[in-house]
C-alpha cells in the first residue's frame, strides 16, 4: 500500500490530467487521415486509442460522480492522508508506464473496450477533452470528502470495488499508459504522412 498527502495526490493527478488535455489539443491539429491511420496491421490508430480511453471514461466518470455525491450527501469528512488499498495500488502500478515511458506488461483490452476501426477522429478527441474537464471537476470535489471511505466498482466486475482515490489513480495511469502508445504510433505514422 502507498500512503499520500491527499492534497498533494490530488494536485499531482490534476497536473497529469491537464498535461493529457494539452497533448490531445496538439493531436487535434493533425488531419483525420493521420488520426485514423494504423501504424501496422492489427495495431490501433490514435483515434482508436483515444476511443478506448473514452470507453473507460464513459464507465468510470459516472461511477466517480455517484461516489462523490454520496460522500457529500452523507457528509463523509475529507482526510489529509490517503492510504491506497492493496488491490488498487497493485493495478495502478501495473498500469503506470515505467521509467523512460516503457510499458512493462502488454495487456489485451476487454471486448467491450475495443474500438471500431473507422472513427470520426475529431469527435473522439473532443469527447475525450470534455470528459477530462469532468475528471478535473471531480478531482476538485475530492477535496470535500474522503477518497478512502468511498468506493467505486471496477468495469470488469461490479462486485470488486476500489477506493475512490485508487480509482482516480488507476484511471489516470491508464491514460498515461495509452499516451505512450499514442507517441509510439506517431513515431511510426508521421514519416509516412509528411509530404
PDB file of C-alpha atoms in Angstrom:
ATOM      1  CA  UNK A   1       0.000   0.000   0.000  1.00  0.00           C
ATOM      2  CA  UNK A   2       1.094   3.532  -0.723  1.00  0.00           C
ATOM      3  CA  UNK A   3       0.447   6.488   1.579  1.00  0.00           C
ATOM      4  CA  UNK A   4      -0.046  10.018   0.235  1.00  0.00           C
ATOM      5  CA  UNK A   5      -0.807  13.501   1.432  1.00  0.00           C
ATOM      6  CA  UNK A   6      -4.296  13.786  -0.089  1.00  0.00           C
ATOM      7  CA  UNK A   7      -3.786  17.392  -1.231  1.00  0.00           C
ATOM      8  CA  UNK A   8      -0.505  16.517  -2.958  1.00  0.00           C
ATOM      9  CA  UNK A   9      -2.025  13.459  -4.613  1.00  0.00           C
ATOM     10  CA  UNK A  10      -4.987  15.430  -5.962  1.00  0.00           C
ATOM     11  CA  UNK A  11      -2.657  18.177  -7.254  1.00  0.00           C
ATOM     12  CA  UNK A  12      -0.412  15.609  -8.941  1.00  0.00           C
ATOM     13  CA  UNK A  13      -3.398  13.933 -10.604  1.00  0.00           C
ATOM     14  CA  UNK A  14      -4.788  17.300 -11.740  1.00  0.00           C
ATOM     15  CA  UNK A  15      -1.422  18.162 -13.315  1.00  0.00           C
ATOM     16  CA  UNK A  16      -1.336  14.821 -15.124  1.00  0.00           C
ATOM     17  CA  UNK A  17      -4.861  15.339 -16.494  1.00  0.00           C
ATOM     18  CA  UNK A  18      -4.022  18.891 -17.610  1.00  0.00           C
ATOM     19  CA  UNK A  19      -0.940  17.572 -19.438  1.00  0.00           C
ATOM     20  CA  UNK A  20      -3.078  14.915 -21.113  1.00  0.00           C
ATOM     21  CA  UNK A  21      -5.561  17.573 -22.281  1.00  0.00           C
ATOM     22  CA  UNK A  22      -2.681  19.636 -23.704  1.00  0.00           C
ATOM     23  CA  UNK A  23      -1.447  16.544 -25.579  1.00  0.00           C
ATOM     24  CA  UNK A  24      -4.887  15.903 -27.080  1.00  0.00           C
ATOM     25  CA  UNK A  25      -5.217  19.540 -28.122  1.00  0.00           C
ATOM     26  CA  UNK A  26      -1.976  19.081 -30.077  1.00  0.00           C
ATOM     27  CA  UNK A  27      -3.405  15.938 -31.683  1.00  0.00           C
ATOM     28  CA  UNK A  28      -6.407  17.958 -32.890  1.00  0.00           C
ATOM     29  CA  UNK A  29      -4.007  19.788 -35.225  1.00  0.00           C
ATOM     30  CA  UNK A  30      -3.487  16.556 -37.186  1.00  0.00           C
ATOM     31  CA  UNK A  31      -5.644  15.576 -40.149  1.00  0.00           C
ATOM     32  CA  UNK A  32      -8.354  12.937 -39.699  1.00  0.00           C
ATOM     33  CA  UNK A  33      -6.489  10.579 -42.019  1.00  0.00           C
ATOM     34  CA  UNK A  34      -3.439  10.650 -39.772  1.00  0.00           C
ATOM     35  CA  UNK A  35      -5.522  10.206 -36.622  1.00  0.00           C
ATOM     36  CA  UNK A  36      -7.188   7.133 -38.182  1.00  0.00           C
ATOM     37  CA  UNK A  37      -4.002   5.622 -39.637  1.00  0.00           C
ATOM     38  CA  UNK A  38      -2.978   2.345 -38.053  1.00  0.00           C
ATOM     39  CA  UNK A  39       0.797   2.013 -37.571  1.00  0.00           C
ATOM     40  CA  UNK A  40       0.633  -1.679 -38.581  1.00  0.00           C
ATOM     41  CA  UNK A  41      -1.988  -4.318 -39.249  1.00  0.00           C
ATOM     42  CA  UNK A  42      -3.907  -5.041 -36.067  1.00  0.00           C
ATOM     43  CA  UNK A  43      -2.464  -2.036 -34.214  1.00  0.00           C
ATOM     44  CA  UNK A  44      -4.670   0.799 -33.057  1.00  0.00           C
ATOM     45  CA  UNK A  45      -4.726   4.227 -34.659  1.00  0.00           C
ATOM     46  CA  UNK A  46      -4.536   7.341 -32.472  1.00  0.00           C
ATOM     47  CA  UNK A  47      -8.316   7.766 -32.765  1.00  0.00           C
ATOM     48  CA  UNK A  48      -8.823   4.154 -31.655  1.00  0.00           C
ATOM     49  CA  UNK A  49      -6.526   4.626 -28.658  1.00  0.00           C
ATOM     50  CA  UNK A  50      -8.433   7.728 -27.560  1.00  0.00           C
ATOM     51  CA  UNK A  51     -11.786   5.999 -28.165  1.00  0.00           C
ATOM     52  CA  UNK A  52     -10.585   3.145 -25.933  1.00  0.00           C
ATOM     53  CA  UNK A  53      -9.907   5.734 -23.213  1.00  0.00           C
ATOM     54  CA  UNK A  54     -13.338   7.266 -23.846  1.00  0.00           C
ATOM     55  CA  UNK A  55     -14.938   3.868 -23.230  1.00  0.00           C
ATOM     56  CA  UNK A  56     -13.311   3.737 -19.789  1.00  0.00           C
ATOM     57  CA  UNK A  57     -14.304   7.322 -19.053  1.00  0.00           C
ATOM     58  CA  UNK A  58     -17.915   6.548 -20.022  1.00  0.00           C
ATOM     59  CA  UNK A  59     -17.942   3.885 -17.327  1.00  0.00           C
ATOM     60  CA  UNK A  60     -15.779   5.361 -14.571  1.00  0.00           C
ATOM     61  CA  UNK A  61     -16.743   9.040 -14.579  1.00  0.00           C
ATOM     62  CA  UNK A  62     -20.438   8.464 -13.761  1.00  0.00           C
ATOM     63  CA  UNK A  63     -19.361   5.985 -11.055  1.00  0.00           C
ATOM     64  CA  UNK A  64     -16.921   8.548  -9.622  1.00  0.00           C
ATOM     65  CA  UNK A  65     -19.630  11.221  -9.712  1.00  0.00           C
ATOM     66  CA  UNK A  66     -22.013   8.911  -7.824  1.00  0.00           C
ATOM     67  CA  UNK A  67     -19.384   8.123  -5.177  1.00  0.00           C
ATOM     68  CA  UNK A  68     -18.545  11.803  -4.698  1.00  0.00           C
ATOM     69  CA  UNK A  69     -22.211  12.718  -4.389  1.00  0.00           C
ATOM     70  CA  UNK A  70     -22.639  10.028  -1.741  1.00  0.00           C
ATOM     71  CA  UNK A  71     -19.678  11.444   0.174  1.00  0.00           C
ATOM     72  CA  UNK A  72     -21.105  14.955   0.029  1.00  0.00           C
ATOM     73  CA  UNK A  73     -24.667  13.882   0.863  1.00  0.00           C
ATOM     74  CA  UNK A  74     -23.531  11.777   3.814  1.00  0.00           C
ATOM     75  CA  UNK A  75     -21.009  14.403   4.998  1.00  0.00           C
ATOM     76  CA  UNK A  76     -18.103  11.936   4.842  1.00  0.00           C
ATOM     77  CA  UNK A  77     -15.173  14.054   6.007  1.00  0.00           C
ATOM     78  CA  UNK A  78     -12.081  14.824   3.918  1.00  0.00           C
ATOM     79  CA  UNK A  79      -8.930  13.171   5.236  1.00  0.00           C
ATOM     80  CA  UNK A  80      -5.477  14.779   4.958  1.00  0.00           C
ATOM     81  CA  UNK A  81      -3.778  11.414   4.495  1.00  0.00           C
ATOM     82  CA  UNK A  82      -4.744   8.876   1.855  1.00  0.00           C
ATOM     83  CA  UNK A  83      -3.712   5.228   2.071  1.00  0.00           C
ATOM     84  CA  UNK A  84      -4.302   3.224  -1.074  1.00  0.00           C
ATOM     85  CA  UNK A  85      -5.856  -0.205  -0.971  1.00  0.00           C
ATOM     86  CA  UNK A  86      -3.736  -3.217  -1.839  1.00  0.00           C
ATOM     87  CA  UNK A  87      -5.763  -4.085  -4.941  1.00  0.00           C
ATOM     88  CA  UNK A  88      -5.989  -0.511  -6.229  1.00  0.00           C
ATOM     89  CA  UNK A  89      -2.298   0.134  -5.639  1.00  0.00           C
ATOM     90  CA  UNK A  90      -1.373  -3.079  -7.455  1.00  0.00           C
ATOM     91  CA  UNK A  91      -3.493  -2.282 -10.514  1.00  0.00           C
ATOM     92  CA  UNK A  92      -2.326   1.328 -10.647  1.00  0.00           C
ATOM     93  CA  UNK A  93       1.355   0.345 -10.505  1.00  0.00           C
ATOM     94  CA  UNK A  94       0.796  -2.374 -13.100  1.00  0.00           C
ATOM     95  CA  UNK A  95      -0.843   0.188 -15.404  1.00  0.00           C
ATOM     96  CA  UNK A  96       1.686   3.034 -14.996  1.00  0.00           C
ATOM     97  CA  UNK A  97       4.378   3.476 -17.643  1.00  0.00           C
ATOM     98  CA  UNK A  98       7.858   2.734 -16.326  1.00  0.00           C
ATOM     99  CA  UNK A  99      10.935   4.986 -16.437  1.00  0.00           C
ATOM    100  CA  UNK A 100      11.560   6.343 -19.920  1.00  0.00           C
ATOM    101  CA  UNK A 101       7.965   5.720 -20.999  1.00  0.00           C
ATOM    102  CA  UNK A 102       8.263   1.948 -21.229  1.00  0.00           C
ATOM    103  CA  UNK A 103       5.253  -0.340 -20.955  1.00  0.00           C
ATOM    104  CA  UNK A 104       6.198  -3.383 -18.882  1.00  0.00           C
ATOM    105  CA  UNK A 105       3.167  -5.649 -19.244  1.00  0.00           C
ATOM    106  CA  UNK A 106       1.267  -5.770 -22.500  1.00  0.00           C
ATOM    107  CA  UNK A 107      -2.448  -6.353 -21.999  1.00  0.00           C
ATOM    108  CA  UNK A 108      -5.397  -7.099 -24.228  1.00  0.00           C
ATOM    109  CA  UNK A 109      -8.353  -4.765 -23.888  1.00  0.00           C
ATOM    110  CA  UNK A 110     -11.625  -6.326 -22.745  1.00  0.00           C
ATOM    111  CA  UNK A 111     -14.006  -6.838 -25.664  1.00  0.00           C
ATOM    112  CA  UNK A 112     -16.347  -4.017 -24.604  1.00  0.00           C
ATOM    113  CA  UNK A 113     -13.409  -1.568 -24.564  1.00  0.00           C
ATOM    114  CA  UNK A 114     -12.108  -2.397 -28.058  1.00  0.00           C
ATOM    115  CA  UNK A 115     -12.735   0.428 -30.540  1.00  0.00           C
ATOM    116  CA  UNK A 116     -14.029   0.053 -34.090  1.00  0.00           C
ATOM    117  CA  UNK A 117     -11.592   0.703 -36.952  1.00  0.00           C
ATOM    118  CA  UNK A 118     -13.094   3.817 -38.555  1.00  0.00           C
ATOM    119  CA  UNK A 119     -13.961   6.706 -36.278  1.00  0.00           C
ATOM    120  CA  UNK A 120     -14.814  10.380 -36.501  1.00  0.00           C
ATOM    121  CA  UNK A 121     -11.442  11.339 -35.030  1.00  0.00           C
ATOM    122  CA  UNK A 122     -12.351  14.933 -34.165  1.00  0.00           C
ATOM    123  CA  UNK A 123     -15.495  13.813 -32.357  1.00  0.00           C
ATOM    124  CA  UNK A 124     -13.494  11.191 -30.432  1.00  0.00           C
ATOM    125  CA  UNK A 125     -10.813  13.676 -29.356  1.00  0.00           C
ATOM    126  CA  UNK A 126     -13.339  16.364 -28.421  1.00  0.00           C
ATOM    127  CA  UNK A 127     -15.292  13.865 -26.319  1.00  0.00           C
ATOM    128  CA  UNK A 128     -12.078  12.947 -24.540  1.00  0.00           C
ATOM    129  CA  UNK A 129     -11.318  16.594 -23.737  1.00  0.00           C
ATOM    130  CA  UNK A 130     -14.867  17.124 -22.431  1.00  0.00           C
ATOM    131  CA  UNK A 131     -14.577  14.093 -20.173  1.00  0.00           C
ATOM    132  CA  UNK A 132     -11.208  15.278 -18.879  1.00  0.00           C
ATOM    133  CA  UNK A 133     -12.916  18.524 -17.885  1.00  0.00           C
ATOM    134  CA  UNK A 134     -15.376  16.413 -15.878  1.00  0.00           C
ATOM    135  CA  UNK A 135     -12.490  14.469 -14.343  1.00  0.00           C
ATOM    136  CA  UNK A 136     -10.796  17.703 -13.249  1.00  0.00           C
ATOM    137  CA  UNK A 137     -14.072  18.843 -11.670  1.00  0.00           C
ATOM    138  CA  UNK A 138     -14.330  15.547  -9.767  1.00  0.00           C
ATOM    139  CA  UNK A 139     -10.750  15.866  -8.550  1.00  0.00           C
ATOM    140  CA  UNK A 140     -11.678  19.297  -7.181  1.00  0.00           C
ATOM    141  CA  UNK A 141     -14.697  17.799  -5.417  1.00  0.00           C
ATOM    142  CA  UNK A 142     -12.429  15.169  -3.850  1.00  0.00           C
ATOM    143  CA  UNK A 143     -11.161  17.968  -1.553  1.00  0.00           C
ATOM    144  CA  UNK A 144     -14.565  17.907   0.139  1.00  0.00           C
ATOM    145  CA  UNK A 145     -14.890  14.226   1.094  1.00  0.00           C
ATOM    146  CA  UNK A 146     -12.901  11.063   1.801  1.00  0.00           C
ATOM    147  CA  UNK A 147     -11.124   9.352  -1.086  1.00  0.00           C
ATOM    148  CA  UNK A 148     -10.508   6.361   1.209  1.00  0.00           C
ATOM    149  CA  UNK A 149     -14.011   5.665   2.503  1.00  0.00           C
ATOM    150  CA  UNK A 150     -15.838   5.980  -0.822  1.00  0.00           C
ATOM    151  CA  UNK A 151     -15.736   3.005  -3.205  1.00  0.00           C
ATOM    152  CA  UNK A 152     -16.145   2.647  -6.964  1.00  0.00           C
ATOM    153  CA  UNK A 153     -16.954  -0.677  -8.693  1.00  0.00           C
ATOM    154  CA  UNK A 154     -14.457  -1.651 -11.395  1.00  0.00           C
ATOM    155  CA  UNK A 155     -15.567  -2.027 -15.006  1.00  0.00           C
ATOM    156  CA  UNK A 156     -14.963  -5.773 -15.298  1.00  0.00           C
ATOM    157  CA  UNK A 157     -16.825  -6.718 -12.095  1.00  0.00           C
ATOM    158  CA  UNK A 158     -19.253  -4.607 -10.101  1.00  0.00           C
ATOM    159  CA  UNK A 159     -18.501  -6.844  -7.105  1.00  0.00           C
ATOM    160  CA  UNK A 160     -14.920  -5.564  -6.874  1.00  0.00           C
ATOM    161  CA  UNK A 161     -14.660  -2.000  -5.626  1.00  0.00           C
ATOM    162  CA  UNK A 162     -11.661   0.307  -5.399  1.00  0.00           C
ATOM    163  CA  UNK A 163     -11.235   3.241  -3.076  1.00  0.00           C
ATOM    164  CA  UNK A 164     -12.134   6.485  -4.838  1.00  0.00           C
ATOM    165  CA  UNK A 165      -8.511   7.649  -4.658  1.00  0.00           C
ATOM    166  CA  UNK A 166      -7.302   4.421  -6.279  1.00  0.00           C
ATOM    167  CA  UNK A 167      -9.950   4.777  -8.972  1.00  0.00           C
ATOM    168  CA  UNK A 168      -8.585   8.237  -9.822  1.00  0.00           C
ATOM    169  CA  UNK A 169      -5.015   6.892  -9.771  1.00  0.00           C
ATOM    170  CA  UNK A 170      -5.867   3.870 -11.932  1.00  0.00           C
ATOM    171  CA  UNK A 171      -7.878   5.840 -14.496  1.00  0.00           C
ATOM    172  CA  UNK A 172      -5.138   8.448 -14.924  1.00  0.00           C
ATOM    173  CA  UNK A 173      -2.342   5.831 -15.021  1.00  0.00           C
ATOM    174  CA  UNK A 174      -4.326   4.022 -17.725  1.00  0.00           C
ATOM    175  CA  UNK A 175      -4.442   7.244 -19.733  1.00  0.00           C
ATOM    176  CA  UNK A 176      -0.707   7.807 -19.292  1.00  0.00           C
ATOM    177  CA  UNK A 177      -0.034   4.261 -20.459  1.00  0.00           C
ATOM    178  CA  UNK A 178      -2.010   4.822 -23.635  1.00  0.00           C
ATOM    179  CA  UNK A 179      -0.355   8.167 -24.309  1.00  0.00           C
ATOM    180  CA  UNK A 180       2.925   6.257 -24.517  1.00  0.00           C
ATOM    181  CA  UNK A 181       1.123   4.205 -27.177  1.00  0.00           C
ATOM    182  CA  UNK A 182      -0.057   7.413 -28.907  1.00  0.00           C
ATOM    183  CA  UNK A 183       3.532   8.707 -29.006  1.00  0.00           C
ATOM    184  CA  UNK A 184       4.813   5.378 -30.339  1.00  0.00           C
ATOM    185  CA  UNK A 185       2.099   5.417 -33.010  1.00  0.00           C
ATOM    186  CA  UNK A 186       3.016   8.969 -34.034  1.00  0.00           C
ATOM    187  CA  UNK A 187       6.656   7.955 -34.459  1.00  0.00           C
ATOM    188  CA  UNK A 188       5.591   5.263 -36.919  1.00  0.00           C
ATOM    189  CA  UNK A 189       2.930   7.122 -38.915  1.00  0.00           C
ATOM    190  CA  UNK A 190       4.345  10.657 -39.000  1.00  0.00           C
ATOM    191  CA  UNK A 191       7.145   9.944 -41.515  1.00  0.00           C
ATOM    192  CA  UNK A 192       4.631   8.146 -43.782  1.00  0.00           C
ATOM    193  CA  UNK A 193       2.201  11.070 -43.809  1.00  0.00           C
ATOM    194  CA  UNK A 194       4.602  14.004 -44.225  1.00  0.00           C
ATOM    195  CA  UNK A 195       4.706  15.213 -47.848  1.00  0.00           C
TER     196      UNK A 195
END
